[in-house]
Short mmCIF file of C-alpha atoms in Angstrom, two decimals:
data_model
loop_
_atom_site.label_atom_id
_atom_site.label_comp_id
_atom_site.label_asym_id
_atom_site.label_seq_id
_atom_site.Cartn_x
_atom_site.Cartn_y
_atom_site.Cartn_z
CA MET A 1 0.00 0.00 0.00
CA ILE A 2 2.81 2.44 0.88
CA ARG A 3 4.33 2.11 -2.61
CA LEU A 4 0.97 2.82 -4.23
CA ILE A 5 0.59 5.95 -2.09
CA LEU A 6 4.11 7.19 -2.91
CA VAL A 7 3.64 6.63 -6.65
CA ALA A 8 0.23 8.33 -6.50
CA ILE A 9 1.80 11.35 -4.79
CA VAL A 10 4.53 11.63 -7.46
CA VAL A 11 2.03 11.33 -10.31
CA SER A 12 -0.45 13.74 -8.70
CA LEU A 13 2.22 16.39 -8.13
CA PHE A 14 3.33 16.04 -11.75
CA PHE A 15 -0.20 16.59 -13.06
CA ILE A 16 -0.70 19.57 -10.74
CA LEU A 17 2.56 21.11 -11.93
CA SER A 18 1.43 20.44 -15.50
CA ILE A 19 -1.05 23.29 -15.14
CA LEU A 20 2.00 25.59 -15.16
CA THR A 21 4.56 23.63 -17.16
CA LEU A 22 2.40 22.71 -20.17
CA PRO A 23 1.61 26.35 -21.03
CA LEU A 24 5.29 27.15 -20.45
CA THR A 25 6.47 24.45 -22.86
CA TRP A 26 3.90 25.65 -25.42
CA LEU A 27 5.27 29.19 -25.14
CA ILE A 28 8.86 27.98 -25.47
CA GLY A 29 7.84 25.94 -28.51
CA LEU A 30 6.79 29.11 -30.31
CA PHE A 31 10.45 30.12 -30.37
CA SER A 32 12.29 26.78 -30.35
CA ARG A 33 10.79 23.32 -30.93
CA GLN A 34 14.13 21.78 -29.92
CA ALA A 35 14.09 23.52 -26.54
CA LYS A 36 10.48 22.47 -25.98
CA ASP A 37 11.35 18.84 -26.73
CA LYS A 38 14.34 18.81 -24.38
CA ILE A 39 12.49 20.46 -21.48
CA SER A 40 9.48 18.16 -21.88
CA TYR A 41 11.72 15.11 -22.03
CA PHE A 42 13.61 16.20 -18.93
CA LEU A 43 10.45 16.78 -16.87
CA VAL A 44 8.70 13.56 -17.90
CA THR A 45 11.71 11.23 -17.64
CA LYS A 46 12.68 12.59 -14.22
CA THR A 47 9.11 12.00 -13.04
CA PHE A 48 9.24 8.44 -14.40
CA PHE A 49 12.55 7.93 -12.61
CA LEU A 50 10.88 8.97 -9.34
CA VAL A 51 8.02 6.54 -10.05
CA ARG A 52 10.63 3.85 -10.64
CA LEU A 53 12.29 4.60 -7.27
CA THR A 54 9.08 4.85 -5.24
CA SER A 55 7.69 1.63 -6.74
CA GLY A 56 10.69 -0.27 -5.39
CA VAL A 57 11.63 -1.88 -8.72
CA LYS A 58 14.90 -3.81 -8.76
CA LEU A 59 15.84 -3.07 -12.35
CA GLU A 60 18.50 -5.14 -14.10
CA ILE A 61 19.56 -3.59 -17.40
CA ARG A 62 21.43 -5.70 -19.92
CA GLY A 63 22.88 -4.80 -23.30
CA ARG A 64 23.47 -1.09 -22.76
CA GLU A 65 26.28 -1.38 -25.30
CA ASN A 66 23.64 -2.21 -27.91
CA ILE A 67 21.96 1.18 -27.59
CA PRO A 68 23.33 3.23 -30.51
CA LYS A 69 24.76 6.59 -29.54
CA ASN A 70 23.92 9.79 -31.42
CA GLN A 71 21.54 7.99 -33.78
CA ALA A 72 17.81 7.45 -33.96
CA VAL A 73 16.70 3.83 -33.78
CA LEU A 74 13.48 1.84 -33.79
CA TYR A 75 13.12 0.02 -30.46
CA VAL A 76 10.86 -3.05 -30.71
CA GLY A 77 9.69 -4.71 -27.50
CA ASN A 78 7.23 -7.15 -25.95
CA HIS A 79 4.50 -5.56 -23.88
CA ARG A 80 3.21 -6.63 -20.45
CA SER A 81 2.70 -3.51 -18.34
CA TYR A 82 2.34 0.26 -18.18
CA PHE A 83 5.73 0.10 -16.48
CA ASP A 84 7.29 -1.01 -19.79
CA ILE A 85 6.98 2.61 -20.89
CA ILE A 86 7.91 4.17 -17.55
CA LEU A 87 11.09 2.11 -17.14
CA ASN A 88 12.32 2.44 -20.71
CA TYR A 89 11.84 6.21 -20.62
CA SER A 90 13.94 6.30 -17.44
CA ILE A 91 16.76 4.38 -19.19
CA LEU A 92 17.00 5.39 -22.84
CA PRO A 93 18.68 8.55 -24.15
CA PRO A 94 16.65 11.42 -25.63
CA LEU A 95 14.80 12.02 -27.73
CA MET A 96 12.31 9.16 -28.04
CA GLY A 97 8.58 8.69 -28.51
CA PHE A 98 6.31 5.67 -28.07
CA VAL A 99 3.55 4.45 -30.37
CA SER A 100 0.21 4.49 -28.55
CA LYS A 101 -3.38 3.65 -29.43
CA ILE A 102 -5.43 6.58 -30.73
CA GLU A 103 -7.87 6.47 -27.78
CA ILE A 104 -5.20 7.98 -25.49
CA ARG A 105 -5.36 11.13 -27.62
CA LYS A 106 -8.64 11.95 -25.84
CA VAL A 107 -7.14 11.96 -22.32
CA PRO A 108 -6.55 15.57 -21.14
CA ILE A 109 -3.03 16.59 -20.02
CA LEU A 110 -1.62 13.09 -20.66
CA ALA A 111 -2.22 13.43 -24.40
CA GLN A 112 -0.52 16.82 -24.51
CA TRP A 113 2.56 15.51 -22.74
CA MET A 114 2.66 12.62 -25.20
CA VAL A 115 2.58 15.06 -28.10
CA ASN A 116 5.41 16.99 -26.46
CA MET A 117 7.34 13.71 -26.12
CA ASN A 118 7.00 12.96 -29.85
CA CYS A 119 4.69 10.00 -29.32
CA LEU A 120 2.67 8.63 -32.24
CA PHE A 121 -1.01 7.68 -32.10
CA LEU A 122 -2.09 4.62 -34.08
CA ASP A 123 -5.61 4.63 -35.50
CA ARG A 124 -6.47 1.11 -36.63
CA SER A 125 -9.85 2.10 -38.08
CA THR A 126 -8.53 2.21 -41.65
CA PRO A 127 -5.29 1.18 -43.43
CA LYS A 128 -4.94 4.81 -44.55
CA GLU A 129 -4.67 6.03 -40.95
CA GLY A 130 -2.11 3.36 -40.13
CA LEU A 131 -0.02 4.37 -43.14
CA LYS A 132 -0.24 8.00 -42.06
CA MET A 133 1.23 7.10 -38.65
CA ILE A 134 4.08 5.21 -40.33
CA HIS A 135 4.95 8.26 -42.43
CA GLU A 136 4.93 10.45 -39.31
CA GLY A 137 7.25 7.97 -37.63
CA VAL A 138 9.63 7.99 -40.58
CA ASP A 139 9.80 11.80 -40.41
CA LYS A 140 10.65 11.69 -36.71
CA LEU A 141 13.30 8.99 -37.19
CA LYS A 142 14.92 10.96 -40.00
CA SER A 143 15.00 14.03 -37.75
CA GLY A 144 16.92 12.11 -35.07
CA ILE A 145 14.05 11.09 -32.77
CA SER A 146 13.92 7.39 -31.83
CA ILE A 147 10.62 5.50 -31.77
CA PHE A 148 9.62 2.64 -29.45
CA ILE A 149 6.90 0.24 -30.61
CA PHE A 150 5.09 -2.81 -29.21
CA PRO A 151 4.14 -4.76 -32.37
CA GLU A 152 1.91 -7.21 -30.49
CA GLY A 153 -0.68 -4.45 -30.55
CA THR A 154 -1.75 -4.93 -26.93
CA ARG A 155 -0.41 -6.11 -23.58
CA ALA A 156 0.12 -9.88 -23.34
CA LYS A 157 -1.84 -11.78 -20.69
CA SER A 158 1.10 -13.79 -19.34
CA ASP A 159 4.87 -13.50 -19.20
CA ASP A 160 5.47 -16.70 -21.17
CA SER A 161 3.28 -15.77 -24.14
CA MET A 162 3.94 -13.35 -26.97
CA ALA A 163 1.45 -12.60 -29.73
CA GLU A 164 2.51 -12.48 -33.35
CA PHE A 165 4.11 -9.18 -34.32
CA LYS A 166 2.26 -6.88 -36.70
CA GLY A 167 4.97 -6.02 -39.21
CA GLY A 168 3.63 -2.73 -40.57
CA SER A 169 5.27 -0.48 -38.01
CA LEU A 170 8.68 -2.06 -38.61
CA LYS A 171 8.60 -0.55 -42.09
CA MET A 172 9.47 2.76 -40.41
CA ALA A 173 13.02 1.49 -39.86
CA GLU A 174 13.46 0.46 -43.49
CA LYS A 175 12.07 3.69 -44.90
CA ALA A 176 14.20 5.80 -42.53
CA ASN A 177 17.26 3.54 -43.00
CA ILE A 178 17.93 3.19 -39.27
CA PRO A 179 18.71 0.17 -37.02
CA ILE A 180 16.15 -1.91 -35.13
CA VAL A 181 16.95 -2.73 -31.50
CA PRO A 182 14.92 -5.66 -30.13
CA VAL A 183 14.04 -5.19 -26.44
CA ALA A 184 13.19 -8.13 -24.16
CA ILE A 185 11.19 -7.07 -21.10
CA ASN A 186 10.58 -9.44 -18.19
CA ASN A 187 8.38 -9.31 -15.09
CA THR A 188 7.03 -5.75 -15.32
CA SER A 189 3.49 -7.05 -14.78
CA ALA A 190 4.58 -8.15 -11.29
CA ILE A 191 4.89 -4.48 -10.31
CA PHE A 192 1.26 -3.48 -10.86
CA GLU A 193 -1.01 -5.52 -13.14
CA ASN A 194 -0.71 -8.85 -11.30
CA GLN A 195 -2.15 -7.38 -8.08
CA PHE A 196 -4.05 -4.36 -9.39
CA PRO A 197 -4.50 -1.78 -7.93
CA PHE A 198 -1.53 -2.31 -5.63
CA ILE A 199 2.15 -1.84 -6.46
CA LYS A 200 4.63 -4.50 -5.42
CA LYS A 201 8.42 -4.58 -5.36
CA ALA A 202 9.66 -6.70 -8.27
CA HIS A 203 12.84 -7.81 -10.01
CA VAL A 204 12.68 -6.66 -13.65
CA ILE A 205 15.09 -7.56 -16.43
CA ILE A 206 15.26 -5.44 -19.58
CA GLU A 207 17.72 -6.47 -22.26
CA TYR A 208 18.60 -4.41 -25.33
CA CYS A 209 19.61 -6.92 -27.98
CA GLN A 210 22.10 -6.51 -30.80
CA PRO A 211 20.91 -3.95 -33.36
CA ILE A 212 19.60 -5.25 -36.66
CA LEU A 213 21.00 -3.30 -39.59
CA LEU A 214 18.49 -3.46 -42.42
CA SER A 215 21.10 -2.40 -44.96
CA GLU A 216 22.78 -5.77 -44.35
CA LEU A 217 19.63 -7.85 -44.91
CA GLY A 218 18.58 -9.43 -48.16
CA LYS A 219 15.13 -9.14 -49.72
CA GLU A 220 14.01 -12.51 -48.32
CA GLU A 221 15.25 -11.64 -44.81
CA LYS A 222 13.33 -8.35 -44.85
CA LYS A 223 10.20 -10.27 -45.84
CA PHE A 224 10.28 -12.19 -42.54
CA LEU A 225 11.69 -9.34 -40.43
CA ALA A 226 8.73 -9.14 -38.01
CA ARG A 227 8.89 -12.88 -37.34
CA ASP A 228 12.66 -12.84 -36.81
CA VAL A 229 12.58 -9.86 -34.43
CA HIS A 230 9.75 -11.56 -32.51
CA ASP A 231 11.83 -14.73 -32.19
CA VAL A 232 14.90 -12.84 -30.94
CA ILE A 233 12.85 -11.21 -28.18
CA GLU A 234 10.98 -14.38 -27.28
CA ARG A 235 14.21 -16.36 -26.83
CA LYS A 236 15.56 -13.73 -24.45
CA VAL A 237 12.27 -13.49 -22.52
CA LEU A 238 12.22 -17.25 -21.98
CA GLU A 239 15.88 -17.23 -20.91
CA HIS A 240 15.25 -14.50 -18.36
CA MET A 241 12.19 -16.23 -16.92
CA LYS A 242 14.46 -18.99 -15.62
CA GLU A 243 16.36 -16.39 -13.55
CA LEU A 244 13.36 -14.75 -11.92
#
């Protein structure tokens, strides 16, 4: 219960401060989009770091050497918890945005921060809308902003199961000519979802796997890219489960 209260205090204070900071970042953005991005990233990631500390997560990070420096990449991960986003934002270098479902766009304050953080909103209602999101992602990647996607499309129901990856979003990497970094995430659901609404101390392993350089892949390999990335992550997830 105490961890839930501490996290709730951190989140509540952030949203209260947002009444002042969101208009401030908007004003700064009128003069410098780059400054707006950096300030927004700083405020949000520091808040997520505080959430990480107050939740009592024992976070084990593997493969830091596989995170490219000074280059945008497409991070591709399995999805089990809201903490997947919180923890990765507290680890990875700026700037980076996540792909989220379009419904989040309707949530006040949260949606505006996500826009500030260069997040993308996926509308699955028509193929045209999905293609539009991919083009937006390509533009961000080309401008130096990394993107993090969960190609399963939704959170998995158990740690030992991964749904088939939807390959459309991976096309962003090919069109922008940037690396893909598979990300294996283990045990984040033990923090919150497994005993909702309470927060529990948990040992989490996040591994950043060796980057996949699309320029080095043949036509046939690119055809099965989503499957191969899925398999890389699944192997790591299953390996880590034996340690937890």
